[in-house]
Tab-separated table of C-alpha atoms and ligand atoms in Angstrom:
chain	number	residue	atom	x	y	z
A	708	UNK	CA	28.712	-62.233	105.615
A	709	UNK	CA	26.644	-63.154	101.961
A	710	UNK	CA	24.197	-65.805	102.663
A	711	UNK	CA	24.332	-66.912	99.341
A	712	UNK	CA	27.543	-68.333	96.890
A	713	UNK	CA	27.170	-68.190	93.062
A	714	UNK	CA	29.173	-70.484	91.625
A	715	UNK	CA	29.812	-71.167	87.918
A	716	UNK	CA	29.528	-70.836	84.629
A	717	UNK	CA	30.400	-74.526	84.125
A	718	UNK	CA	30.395	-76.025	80.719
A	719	UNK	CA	27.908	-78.536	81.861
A	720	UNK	CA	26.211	-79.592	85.407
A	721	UNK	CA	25.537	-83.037	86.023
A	722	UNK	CA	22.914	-83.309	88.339
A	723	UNK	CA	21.681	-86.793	88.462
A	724	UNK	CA	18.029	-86.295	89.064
A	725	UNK	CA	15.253	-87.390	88.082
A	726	UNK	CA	16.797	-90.844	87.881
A	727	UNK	CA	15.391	-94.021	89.395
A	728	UNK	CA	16.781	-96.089	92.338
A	729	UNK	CA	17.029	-99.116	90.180
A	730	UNK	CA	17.544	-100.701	87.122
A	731	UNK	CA	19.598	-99.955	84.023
A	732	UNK	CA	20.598	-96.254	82.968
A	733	UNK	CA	21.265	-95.006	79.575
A	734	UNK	CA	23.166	-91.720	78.943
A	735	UNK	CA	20.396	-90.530	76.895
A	736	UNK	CA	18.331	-90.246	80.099
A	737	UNK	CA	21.036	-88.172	82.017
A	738	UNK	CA	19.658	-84.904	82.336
A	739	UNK	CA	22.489	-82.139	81.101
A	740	UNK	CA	22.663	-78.339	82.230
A	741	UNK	CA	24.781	-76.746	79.669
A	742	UNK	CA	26.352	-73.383	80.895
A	743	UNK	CA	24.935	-73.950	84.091
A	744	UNK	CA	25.154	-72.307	87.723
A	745	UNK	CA	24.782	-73.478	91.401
A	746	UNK	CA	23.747	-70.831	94.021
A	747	UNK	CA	24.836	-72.271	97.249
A	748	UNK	CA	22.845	-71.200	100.542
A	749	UNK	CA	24.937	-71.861	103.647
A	750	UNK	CA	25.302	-75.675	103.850
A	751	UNK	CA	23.280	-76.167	100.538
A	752	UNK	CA	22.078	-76.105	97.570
A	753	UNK	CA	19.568	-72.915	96.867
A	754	UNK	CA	19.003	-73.221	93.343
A	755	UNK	CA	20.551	-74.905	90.422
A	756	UNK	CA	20.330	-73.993	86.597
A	757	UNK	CA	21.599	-71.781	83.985
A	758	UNK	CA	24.130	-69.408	84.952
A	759	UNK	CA	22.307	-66.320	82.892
A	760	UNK	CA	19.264	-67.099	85.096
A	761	UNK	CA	21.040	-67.659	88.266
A	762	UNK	CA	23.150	-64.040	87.838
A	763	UNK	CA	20.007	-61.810	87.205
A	764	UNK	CA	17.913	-63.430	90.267
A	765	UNK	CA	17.519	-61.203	93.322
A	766	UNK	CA	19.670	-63.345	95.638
A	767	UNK	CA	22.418	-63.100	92.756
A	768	UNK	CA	22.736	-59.171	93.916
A	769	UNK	CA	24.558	-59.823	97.534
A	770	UNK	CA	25.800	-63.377	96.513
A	771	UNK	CA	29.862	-63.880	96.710
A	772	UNK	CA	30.310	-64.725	92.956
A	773	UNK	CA	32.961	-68.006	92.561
A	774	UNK	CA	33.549	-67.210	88.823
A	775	UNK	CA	34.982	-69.543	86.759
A	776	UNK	CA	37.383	-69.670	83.675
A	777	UNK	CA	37.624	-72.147	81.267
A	778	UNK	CA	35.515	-75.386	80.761
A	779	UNK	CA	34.098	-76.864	83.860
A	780	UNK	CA	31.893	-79.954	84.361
A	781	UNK	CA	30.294	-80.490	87.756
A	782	UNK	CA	28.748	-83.768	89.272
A	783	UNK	CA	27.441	-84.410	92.873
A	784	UNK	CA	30.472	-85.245	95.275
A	785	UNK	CA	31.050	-88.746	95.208
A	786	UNK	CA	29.602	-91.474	98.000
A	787	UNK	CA	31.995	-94.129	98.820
A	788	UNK	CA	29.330	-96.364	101.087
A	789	UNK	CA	32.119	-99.097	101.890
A	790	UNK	CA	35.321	-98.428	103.564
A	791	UNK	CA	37.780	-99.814	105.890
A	792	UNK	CA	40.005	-96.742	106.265
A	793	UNK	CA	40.157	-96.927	109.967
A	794	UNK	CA	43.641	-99.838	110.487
A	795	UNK	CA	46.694	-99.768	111.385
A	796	UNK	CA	49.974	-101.179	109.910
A	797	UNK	CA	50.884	-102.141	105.805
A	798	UNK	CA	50.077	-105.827	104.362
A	799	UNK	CA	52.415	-104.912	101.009
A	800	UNK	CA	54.244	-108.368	101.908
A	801	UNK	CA	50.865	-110.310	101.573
A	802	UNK	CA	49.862	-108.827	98.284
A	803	UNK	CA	53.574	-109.828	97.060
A	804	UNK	CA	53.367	-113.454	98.110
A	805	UNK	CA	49.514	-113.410	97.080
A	806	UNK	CA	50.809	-112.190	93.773
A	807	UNK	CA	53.290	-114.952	93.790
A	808	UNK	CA	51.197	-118.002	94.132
A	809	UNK	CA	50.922	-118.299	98.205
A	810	UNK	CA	47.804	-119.560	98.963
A	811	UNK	CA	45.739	-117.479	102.153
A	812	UNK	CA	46.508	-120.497	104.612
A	813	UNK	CA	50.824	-119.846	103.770
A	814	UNK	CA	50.301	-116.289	104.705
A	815	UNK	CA	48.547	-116.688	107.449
A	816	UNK	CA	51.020	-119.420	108.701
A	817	UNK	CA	54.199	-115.985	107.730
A	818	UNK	CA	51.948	-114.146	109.889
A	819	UNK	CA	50.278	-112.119	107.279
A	820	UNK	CA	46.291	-111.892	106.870
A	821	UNK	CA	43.361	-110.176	108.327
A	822	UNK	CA	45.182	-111.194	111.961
A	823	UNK	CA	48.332	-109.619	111.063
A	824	UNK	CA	45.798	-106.184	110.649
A	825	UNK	CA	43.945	-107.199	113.778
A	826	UNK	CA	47.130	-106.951	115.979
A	827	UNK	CA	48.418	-103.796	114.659
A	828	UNK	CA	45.296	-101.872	115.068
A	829	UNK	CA	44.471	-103.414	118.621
A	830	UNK	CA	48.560	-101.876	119.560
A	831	UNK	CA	47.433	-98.518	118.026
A	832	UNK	CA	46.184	-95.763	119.987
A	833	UNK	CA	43.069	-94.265	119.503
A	834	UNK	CA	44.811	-91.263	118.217
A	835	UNK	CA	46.633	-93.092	115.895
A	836	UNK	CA	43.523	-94.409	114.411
A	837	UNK	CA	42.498	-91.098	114.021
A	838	UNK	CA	45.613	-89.564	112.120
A	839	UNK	CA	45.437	-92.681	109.744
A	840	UNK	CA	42.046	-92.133	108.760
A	841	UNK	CA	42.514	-88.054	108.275
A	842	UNK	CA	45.248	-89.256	106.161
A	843	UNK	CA	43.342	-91.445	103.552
A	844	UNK	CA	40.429	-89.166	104.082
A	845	UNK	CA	42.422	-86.724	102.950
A	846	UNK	CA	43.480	-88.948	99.575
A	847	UNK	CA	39.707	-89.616	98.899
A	848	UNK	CA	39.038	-85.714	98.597
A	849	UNK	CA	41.522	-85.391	95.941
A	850	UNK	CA	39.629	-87.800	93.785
A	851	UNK	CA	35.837	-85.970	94.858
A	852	UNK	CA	35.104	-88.540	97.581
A	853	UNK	CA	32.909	-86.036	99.786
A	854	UNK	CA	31.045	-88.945	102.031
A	855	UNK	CA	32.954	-92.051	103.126
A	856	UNK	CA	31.648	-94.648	105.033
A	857	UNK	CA	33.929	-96.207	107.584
A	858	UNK	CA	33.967	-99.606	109.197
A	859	UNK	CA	35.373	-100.900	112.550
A	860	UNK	CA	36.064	-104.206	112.325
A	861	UNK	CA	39.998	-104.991	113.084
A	862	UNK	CA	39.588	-104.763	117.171
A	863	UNK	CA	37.381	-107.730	117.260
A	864	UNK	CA	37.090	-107.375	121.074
A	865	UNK	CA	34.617	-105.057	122.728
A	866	UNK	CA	37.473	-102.392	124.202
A	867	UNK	CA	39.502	-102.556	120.287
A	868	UNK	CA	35.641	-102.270	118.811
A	869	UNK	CA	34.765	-99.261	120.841
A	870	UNK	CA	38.472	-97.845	120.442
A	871	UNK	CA	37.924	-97.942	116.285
A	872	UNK	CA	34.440	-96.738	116.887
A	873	UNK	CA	35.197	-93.785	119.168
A	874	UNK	CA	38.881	-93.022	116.428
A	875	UNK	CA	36.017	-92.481	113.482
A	876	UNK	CA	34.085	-90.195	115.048
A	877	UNK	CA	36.908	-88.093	116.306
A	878	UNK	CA	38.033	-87.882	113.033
A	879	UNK	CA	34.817	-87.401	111.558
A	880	UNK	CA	35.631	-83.779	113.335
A	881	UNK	CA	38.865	-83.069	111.633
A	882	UNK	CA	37.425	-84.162	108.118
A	883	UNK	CA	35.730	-82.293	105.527
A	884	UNK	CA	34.513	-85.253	104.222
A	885	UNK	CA	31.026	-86.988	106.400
A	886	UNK	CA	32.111	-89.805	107.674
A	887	UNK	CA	29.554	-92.771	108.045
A	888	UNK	CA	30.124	-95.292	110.917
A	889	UNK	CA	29.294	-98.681	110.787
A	890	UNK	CA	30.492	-100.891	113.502
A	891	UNK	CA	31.505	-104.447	111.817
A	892	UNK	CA	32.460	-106.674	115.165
A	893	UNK	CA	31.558	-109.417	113.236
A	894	UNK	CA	34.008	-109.331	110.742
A	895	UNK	CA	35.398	-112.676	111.404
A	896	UNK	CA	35.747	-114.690	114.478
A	897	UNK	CA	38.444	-113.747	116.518
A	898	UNK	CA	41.355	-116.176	116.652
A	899	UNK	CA	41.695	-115.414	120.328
A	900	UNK	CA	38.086	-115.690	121.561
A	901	UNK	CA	38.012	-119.040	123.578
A	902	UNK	CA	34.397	-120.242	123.250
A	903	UNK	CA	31.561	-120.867	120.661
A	904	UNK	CA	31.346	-118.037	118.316
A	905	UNK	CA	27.888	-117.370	119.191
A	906	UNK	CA	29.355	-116.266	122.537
A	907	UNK	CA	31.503	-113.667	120.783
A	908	UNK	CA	28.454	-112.434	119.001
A	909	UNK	CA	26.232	-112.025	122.151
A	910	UNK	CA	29.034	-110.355	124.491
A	911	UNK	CA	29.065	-107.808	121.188
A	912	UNK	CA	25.548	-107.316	121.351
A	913	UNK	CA	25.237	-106.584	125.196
A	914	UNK	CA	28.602	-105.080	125.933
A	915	UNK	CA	29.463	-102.915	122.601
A	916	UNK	CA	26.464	-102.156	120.695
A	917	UNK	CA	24.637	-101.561	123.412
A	918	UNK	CA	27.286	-98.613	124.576
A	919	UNK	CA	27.650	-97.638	120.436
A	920	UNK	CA	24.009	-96.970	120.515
A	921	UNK	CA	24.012	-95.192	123.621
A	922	UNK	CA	26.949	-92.711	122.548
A	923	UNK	CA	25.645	-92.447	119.149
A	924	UNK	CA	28.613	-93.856	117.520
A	925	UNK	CA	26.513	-95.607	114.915
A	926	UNK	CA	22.841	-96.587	113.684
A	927	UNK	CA	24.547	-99.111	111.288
A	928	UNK	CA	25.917	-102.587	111.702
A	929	UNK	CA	27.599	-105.117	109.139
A	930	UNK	CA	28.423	-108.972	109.125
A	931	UNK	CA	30.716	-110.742	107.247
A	932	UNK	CA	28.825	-114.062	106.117
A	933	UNK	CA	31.434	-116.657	104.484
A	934	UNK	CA	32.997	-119.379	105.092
A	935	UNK	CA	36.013	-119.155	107.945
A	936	UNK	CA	33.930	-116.141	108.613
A	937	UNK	CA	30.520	-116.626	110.304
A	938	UNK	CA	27.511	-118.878	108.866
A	939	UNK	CA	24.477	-118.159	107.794
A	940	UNK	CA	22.934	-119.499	111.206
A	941	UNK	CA	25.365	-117.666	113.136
A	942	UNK	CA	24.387	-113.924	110.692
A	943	UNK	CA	20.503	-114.828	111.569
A	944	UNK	CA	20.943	-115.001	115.386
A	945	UNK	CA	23.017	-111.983	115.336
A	946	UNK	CA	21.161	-109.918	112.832
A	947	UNK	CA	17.696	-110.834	115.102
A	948	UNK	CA	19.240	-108.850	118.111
A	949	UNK	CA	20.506	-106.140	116.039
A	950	UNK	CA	17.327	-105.481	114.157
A	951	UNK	CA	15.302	-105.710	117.163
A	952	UNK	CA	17.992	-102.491	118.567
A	953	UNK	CA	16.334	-100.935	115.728
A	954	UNK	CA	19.984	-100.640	113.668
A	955	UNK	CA	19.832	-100.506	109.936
A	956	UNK	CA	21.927	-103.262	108.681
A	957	UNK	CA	24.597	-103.784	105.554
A	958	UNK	CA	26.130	-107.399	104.790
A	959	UNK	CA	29.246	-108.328	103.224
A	960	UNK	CA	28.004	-111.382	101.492
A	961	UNK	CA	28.500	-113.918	98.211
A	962	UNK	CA	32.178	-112.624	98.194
A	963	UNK	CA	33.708	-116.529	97.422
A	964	UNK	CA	30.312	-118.435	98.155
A	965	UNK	CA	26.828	-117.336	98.167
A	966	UNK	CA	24.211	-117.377	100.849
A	967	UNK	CA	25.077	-113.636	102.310
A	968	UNK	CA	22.523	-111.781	99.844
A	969	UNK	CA	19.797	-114.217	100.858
A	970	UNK	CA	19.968	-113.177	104.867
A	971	UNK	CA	20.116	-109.561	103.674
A	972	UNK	CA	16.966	-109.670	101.709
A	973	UNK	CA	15.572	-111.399	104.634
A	974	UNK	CA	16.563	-108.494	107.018
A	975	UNK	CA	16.247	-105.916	104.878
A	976	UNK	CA	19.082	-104.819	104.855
A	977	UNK	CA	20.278	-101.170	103.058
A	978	UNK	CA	23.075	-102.765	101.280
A	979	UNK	CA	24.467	-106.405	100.360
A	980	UNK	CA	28.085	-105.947	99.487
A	981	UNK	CA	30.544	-107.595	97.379
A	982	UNK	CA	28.353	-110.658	95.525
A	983	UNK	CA	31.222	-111.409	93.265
A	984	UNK	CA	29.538	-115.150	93.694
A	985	UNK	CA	26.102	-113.939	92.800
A	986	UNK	CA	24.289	-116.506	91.082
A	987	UNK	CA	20.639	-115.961	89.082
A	988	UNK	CA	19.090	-117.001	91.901
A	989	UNK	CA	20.472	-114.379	93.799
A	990	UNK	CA	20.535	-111.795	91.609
A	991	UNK	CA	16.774	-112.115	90.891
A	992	UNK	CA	16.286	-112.237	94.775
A	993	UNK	CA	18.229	-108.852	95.191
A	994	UNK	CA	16.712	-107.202	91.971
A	995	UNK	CA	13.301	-107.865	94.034
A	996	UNK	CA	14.297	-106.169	96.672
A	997	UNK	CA	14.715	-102.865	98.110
A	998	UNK	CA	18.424	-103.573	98.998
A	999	UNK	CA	21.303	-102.209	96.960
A	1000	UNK	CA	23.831	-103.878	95.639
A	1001	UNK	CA	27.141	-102.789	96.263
A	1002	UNK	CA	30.148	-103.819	93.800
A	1003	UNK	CA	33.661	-103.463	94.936
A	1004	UNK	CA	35.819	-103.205	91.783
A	1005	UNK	CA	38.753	-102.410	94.249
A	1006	UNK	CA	38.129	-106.214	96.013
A	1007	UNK	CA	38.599	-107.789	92.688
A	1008	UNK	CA	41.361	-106.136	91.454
A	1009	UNK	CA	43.286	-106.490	94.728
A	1010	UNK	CA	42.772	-110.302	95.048
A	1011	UNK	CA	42.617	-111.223	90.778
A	1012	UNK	CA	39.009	-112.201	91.347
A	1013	UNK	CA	36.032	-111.787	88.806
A	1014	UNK	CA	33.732	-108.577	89.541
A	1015	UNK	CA	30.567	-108.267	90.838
A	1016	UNK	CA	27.922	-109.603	88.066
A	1017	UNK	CA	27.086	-105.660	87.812
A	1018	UNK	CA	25.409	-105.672	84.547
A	1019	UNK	CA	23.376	-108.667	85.178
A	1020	UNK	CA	21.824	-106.686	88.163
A	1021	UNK	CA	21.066	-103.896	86.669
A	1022	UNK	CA	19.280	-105.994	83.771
A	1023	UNK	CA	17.015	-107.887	86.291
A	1024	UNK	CA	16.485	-104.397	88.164
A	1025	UNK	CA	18.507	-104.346	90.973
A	1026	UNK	CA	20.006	-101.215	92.144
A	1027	UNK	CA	23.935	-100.908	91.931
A	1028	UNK	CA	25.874	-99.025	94.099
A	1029	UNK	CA	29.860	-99.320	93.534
A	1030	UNK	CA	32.200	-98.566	96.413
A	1031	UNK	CA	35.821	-98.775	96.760
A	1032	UNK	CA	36.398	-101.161	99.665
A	1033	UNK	CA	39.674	-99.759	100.513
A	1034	UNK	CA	41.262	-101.706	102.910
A	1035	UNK	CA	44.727	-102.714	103.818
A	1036	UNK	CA	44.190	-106.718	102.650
A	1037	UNK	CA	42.406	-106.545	99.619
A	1038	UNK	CA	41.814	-103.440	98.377
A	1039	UNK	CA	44.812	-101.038	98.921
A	1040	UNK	CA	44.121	-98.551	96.144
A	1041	UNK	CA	41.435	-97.228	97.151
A	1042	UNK	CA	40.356	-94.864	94.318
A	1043	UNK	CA	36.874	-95.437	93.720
A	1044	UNK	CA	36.741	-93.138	90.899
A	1045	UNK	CA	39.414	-95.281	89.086
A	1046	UNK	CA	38.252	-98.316	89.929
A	1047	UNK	CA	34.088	-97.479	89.099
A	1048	UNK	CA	35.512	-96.590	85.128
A	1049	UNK	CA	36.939	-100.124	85.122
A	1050	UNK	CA	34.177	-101.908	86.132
A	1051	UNK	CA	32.088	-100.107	83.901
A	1052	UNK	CA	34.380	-101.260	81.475
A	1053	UNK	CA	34.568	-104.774	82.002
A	1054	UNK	CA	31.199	-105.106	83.414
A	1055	UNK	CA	29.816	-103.244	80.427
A	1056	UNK	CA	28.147	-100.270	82.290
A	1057	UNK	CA	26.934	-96.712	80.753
A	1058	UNK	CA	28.434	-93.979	82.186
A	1059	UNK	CA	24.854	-92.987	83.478
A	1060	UNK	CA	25.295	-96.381	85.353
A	1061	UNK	CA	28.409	-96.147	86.893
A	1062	UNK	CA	27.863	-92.602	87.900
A	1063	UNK	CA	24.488	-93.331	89.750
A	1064	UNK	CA	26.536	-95.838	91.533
A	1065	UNK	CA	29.231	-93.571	93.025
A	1066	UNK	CA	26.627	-90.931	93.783
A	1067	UNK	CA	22.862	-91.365	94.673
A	1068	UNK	CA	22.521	-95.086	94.284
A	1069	UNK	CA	25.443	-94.980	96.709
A	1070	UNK	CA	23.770	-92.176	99.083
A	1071	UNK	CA	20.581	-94.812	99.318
A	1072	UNK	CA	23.203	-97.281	100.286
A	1073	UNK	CA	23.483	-95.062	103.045
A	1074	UNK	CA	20.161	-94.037	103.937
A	1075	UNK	CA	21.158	-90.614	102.738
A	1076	UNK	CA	18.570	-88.650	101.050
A	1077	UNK	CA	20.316	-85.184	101.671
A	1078	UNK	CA	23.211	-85.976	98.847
A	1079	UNK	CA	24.168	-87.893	95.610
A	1080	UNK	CA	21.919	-85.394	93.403
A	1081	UNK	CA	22.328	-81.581	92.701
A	1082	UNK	CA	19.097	-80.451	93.509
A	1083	UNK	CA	17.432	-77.715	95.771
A	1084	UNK	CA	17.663	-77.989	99.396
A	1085	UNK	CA	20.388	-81.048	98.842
A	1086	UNK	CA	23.716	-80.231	100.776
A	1087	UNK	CA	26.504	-78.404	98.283
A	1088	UNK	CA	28.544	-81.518	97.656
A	1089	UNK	CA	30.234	-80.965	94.134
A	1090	UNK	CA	32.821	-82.576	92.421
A	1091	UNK	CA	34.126	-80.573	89.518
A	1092	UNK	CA	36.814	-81.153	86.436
A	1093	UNK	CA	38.486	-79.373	84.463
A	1094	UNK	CA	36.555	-80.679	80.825
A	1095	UNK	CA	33.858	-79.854	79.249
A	1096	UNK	CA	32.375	-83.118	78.219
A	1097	UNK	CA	31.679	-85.381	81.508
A	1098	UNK	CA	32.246	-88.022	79.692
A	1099	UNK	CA	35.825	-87.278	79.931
A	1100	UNK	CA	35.750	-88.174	83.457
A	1101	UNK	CA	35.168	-91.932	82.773
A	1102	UNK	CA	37.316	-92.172	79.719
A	1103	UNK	CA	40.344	-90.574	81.688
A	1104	UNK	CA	39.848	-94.088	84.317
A	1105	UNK	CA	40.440	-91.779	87.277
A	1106	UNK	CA	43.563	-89.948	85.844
A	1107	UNK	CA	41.773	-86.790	84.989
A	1108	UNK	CA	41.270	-85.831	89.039
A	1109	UNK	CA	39.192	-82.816	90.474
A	1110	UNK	CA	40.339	-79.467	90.367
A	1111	UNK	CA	37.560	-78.563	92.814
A	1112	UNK	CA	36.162	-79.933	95.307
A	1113	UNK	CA	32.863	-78.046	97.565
A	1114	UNK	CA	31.542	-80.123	100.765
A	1115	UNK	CA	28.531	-78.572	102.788
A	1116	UNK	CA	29.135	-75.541	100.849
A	1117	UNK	CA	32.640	-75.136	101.390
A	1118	UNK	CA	35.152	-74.949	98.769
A	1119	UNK	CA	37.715	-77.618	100.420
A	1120	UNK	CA	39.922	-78.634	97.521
A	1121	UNK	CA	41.232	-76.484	94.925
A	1122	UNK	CA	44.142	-77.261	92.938
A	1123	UNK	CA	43.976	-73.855	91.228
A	1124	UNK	CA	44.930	-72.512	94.340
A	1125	UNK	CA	46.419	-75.241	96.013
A	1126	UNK	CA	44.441	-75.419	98.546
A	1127	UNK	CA	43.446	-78.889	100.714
A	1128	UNK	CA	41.455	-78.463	103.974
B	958	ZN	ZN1	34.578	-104.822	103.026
């Protein structure tokens, strides 16, 4: 078999390096390789530049040659650092009464809400888990998703917990996408747990994250800080323990009321997500920090709610990821590469900006310095359309799809050929 893969000529290659971690973008600063080439080495990337170059170098002579027709533009496969793609069950009939005026406590009362999720996932089998998770996993490679990150979060118990934990790494197996497991027990407190919330916390830290750490299920944890959701007090006790485990930690926080971004700062977190309630305090706390911030267009336009204060972050120098949030309460859609073009639009964003923040702003979300930029030695995660301006990719607002997709080197979506593995 040839070690090496030549792919192109594509009209232009969007690598997205030589970019910084924070701060505002313009598109003049977007590097550009027109007619360009990838050679692909195994798992990764070899060498990247003009195609001309790439066909007369020795390794060209016993590459496999992927030659393309017609215009081509190329970006890195797209990071998705906040998911919740691992639930069971539909909340359609929430969205509907949501829509029609229902406040959160009416639903709650018809028995719809985060609960409503909570009790379908916890009657799921593992399995089941599994096969829903291929199944949107399998939605998000259409639209050039090539890394998703995946919460637990709906067993709120430590035997649902682990059972969510242990259904994303089996399907992490039947993927081609990576998926990225972060265990979110603390999501909110659960209805059913009889006894001071700090006691849920602590049985989560002995009994489940203990076990998560010792299987490997996940190095990252996440806390939902909010009111009806846990306080600030509550999000420093627990965070304490899970730092000292040595886990890197994410925080949903300043969704409807701030205080979230502070505790992340404090822990140093890798990501504080949501901040839709971001005020300049916080923004200039976060744009001093090393933690990205995440905006979740998808939260927004699932509940009506303002977006994340995205432009104002980048001004002050923060660094902004953007993530889809899909999950079956809020944020349904789940197309992050639809919902990143309307942010950008309402929020006022160069397409330099809202690309970084689906791709390596996004990876560093992650702690992932092995994706997000084309670049040597980076694994072959590509994205490709069929244009040959990229900045038909934001204009089309997600309509204009992939017509190839390439994960660790692997061609795994190709709608020239039909072909979806
Ligand atoms: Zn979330």
């Amino acid at each position: 078999m040839n070690r090496y893969t030549l792919v192109g000529p594509f009209s232009q290659i969007l690598p997205m390096t030589a970019l910084p971690l924070k701060g505002a973008l313009s598109d003049e600063e977007l590097p550009i390789i027109d007619d360009g080439g990838l050679l692909l080495s195994g798992n990764s990337i070899h060498s990247i530049g003009p195609y001309k170059d790439l066909l007369s170098s020795p390794e060209a002579d016993t590459a496999t040659k992927v030659e393309l027709e017609g215009k081509h533009v190329a970006m890195p496969g797209i990071v998705d650092a906040h998911t919740h793609i691992c639930f069971a069950g539909s909340r359609a009939r929430d969205y509907a009464m949501r829509n029609a005026g229902k406040s959160y406590l009416d639903i709650a009362r018809e028995g719809g809400g985060i609960w409503d999720t909570v009790t379908r996932t916890r009657k799921a089998t593992e399995e089941e888990l599994v096969k829903g998770i291929i199944k949107r996993a399998k939605r998000h490679l259409k639209n050039g998703t090539t890394t998703i990150e995946v919460k637990s979060g709906y067993g709120l118990s430590v035997e649902h917990e682990m059972k969510m934990m242990k259904a994303i790494a089996k399907a992490n197996t039947q993927t081609s996408q990576d998926l990225i497991p972060t265990c979110l027990a603390a999501h909110i407190p659960p209805k059913d747990w009889q006894t001071e919330v700090m006691d849920y916390l602590n049985r989560i830290v002995d009994d489940l994250l203990v076990d998560v750490k010792k299987q490997g299920l996940s190095n990252r944890v996440d806390i939902f800080i909010e009111e009806g959701a846990f306080s600030s007090g509550e999000a420093i006790a627990y965070l304490s323990r899970v730092a000292e485990m040595g886990f890197d930690i994410t925080v949903h926080a300043d969704q409807f009321s701030t205080g979230g971004s502070e505790i992340a700062v404090k822990f140093g977190a890798l990501s504080a997500d949501h901040l839709e309630a971001s005020t300049e305090k916080e923004i200039e706390l976060l744009a001093a920090s090393d933690v990205i911030a995440t905006a979740l267009p998808g939260a927004s336009l699932g509940l009506g709610c303002p977006f994340t204060p995205a432009r104002r972050l980048l001004d002050a120098g923060g660094a902004l990821a953007i993530a889809s949030d899909h999950n079956p309460g809020s944020a349904p859609m789940g197309d992050l590469l639809t919902q990143a073009a309307i942010l950008g639009a309402f929020e006022k964003l160069s397409n330099a900006e809202v690309l970084a923040g689906i791709t390596y702003r996004a990876a560093a979300a992650l702690n992932l310095s092995d994706r997000g930029r084309l670049e040597s030695g980076n694994l072959a995660d590509l994205a490709v359309f069929h244009t040959d301006n990229y900045n038909e990719i934001l204009y089309n607002q997600g309509d204009l799809k992939p017509c190839m997709v390439w994960k660790s080197g692997q061609l795994v979506y190709d709608k020239h050929n039909n072909l979806s593995k």
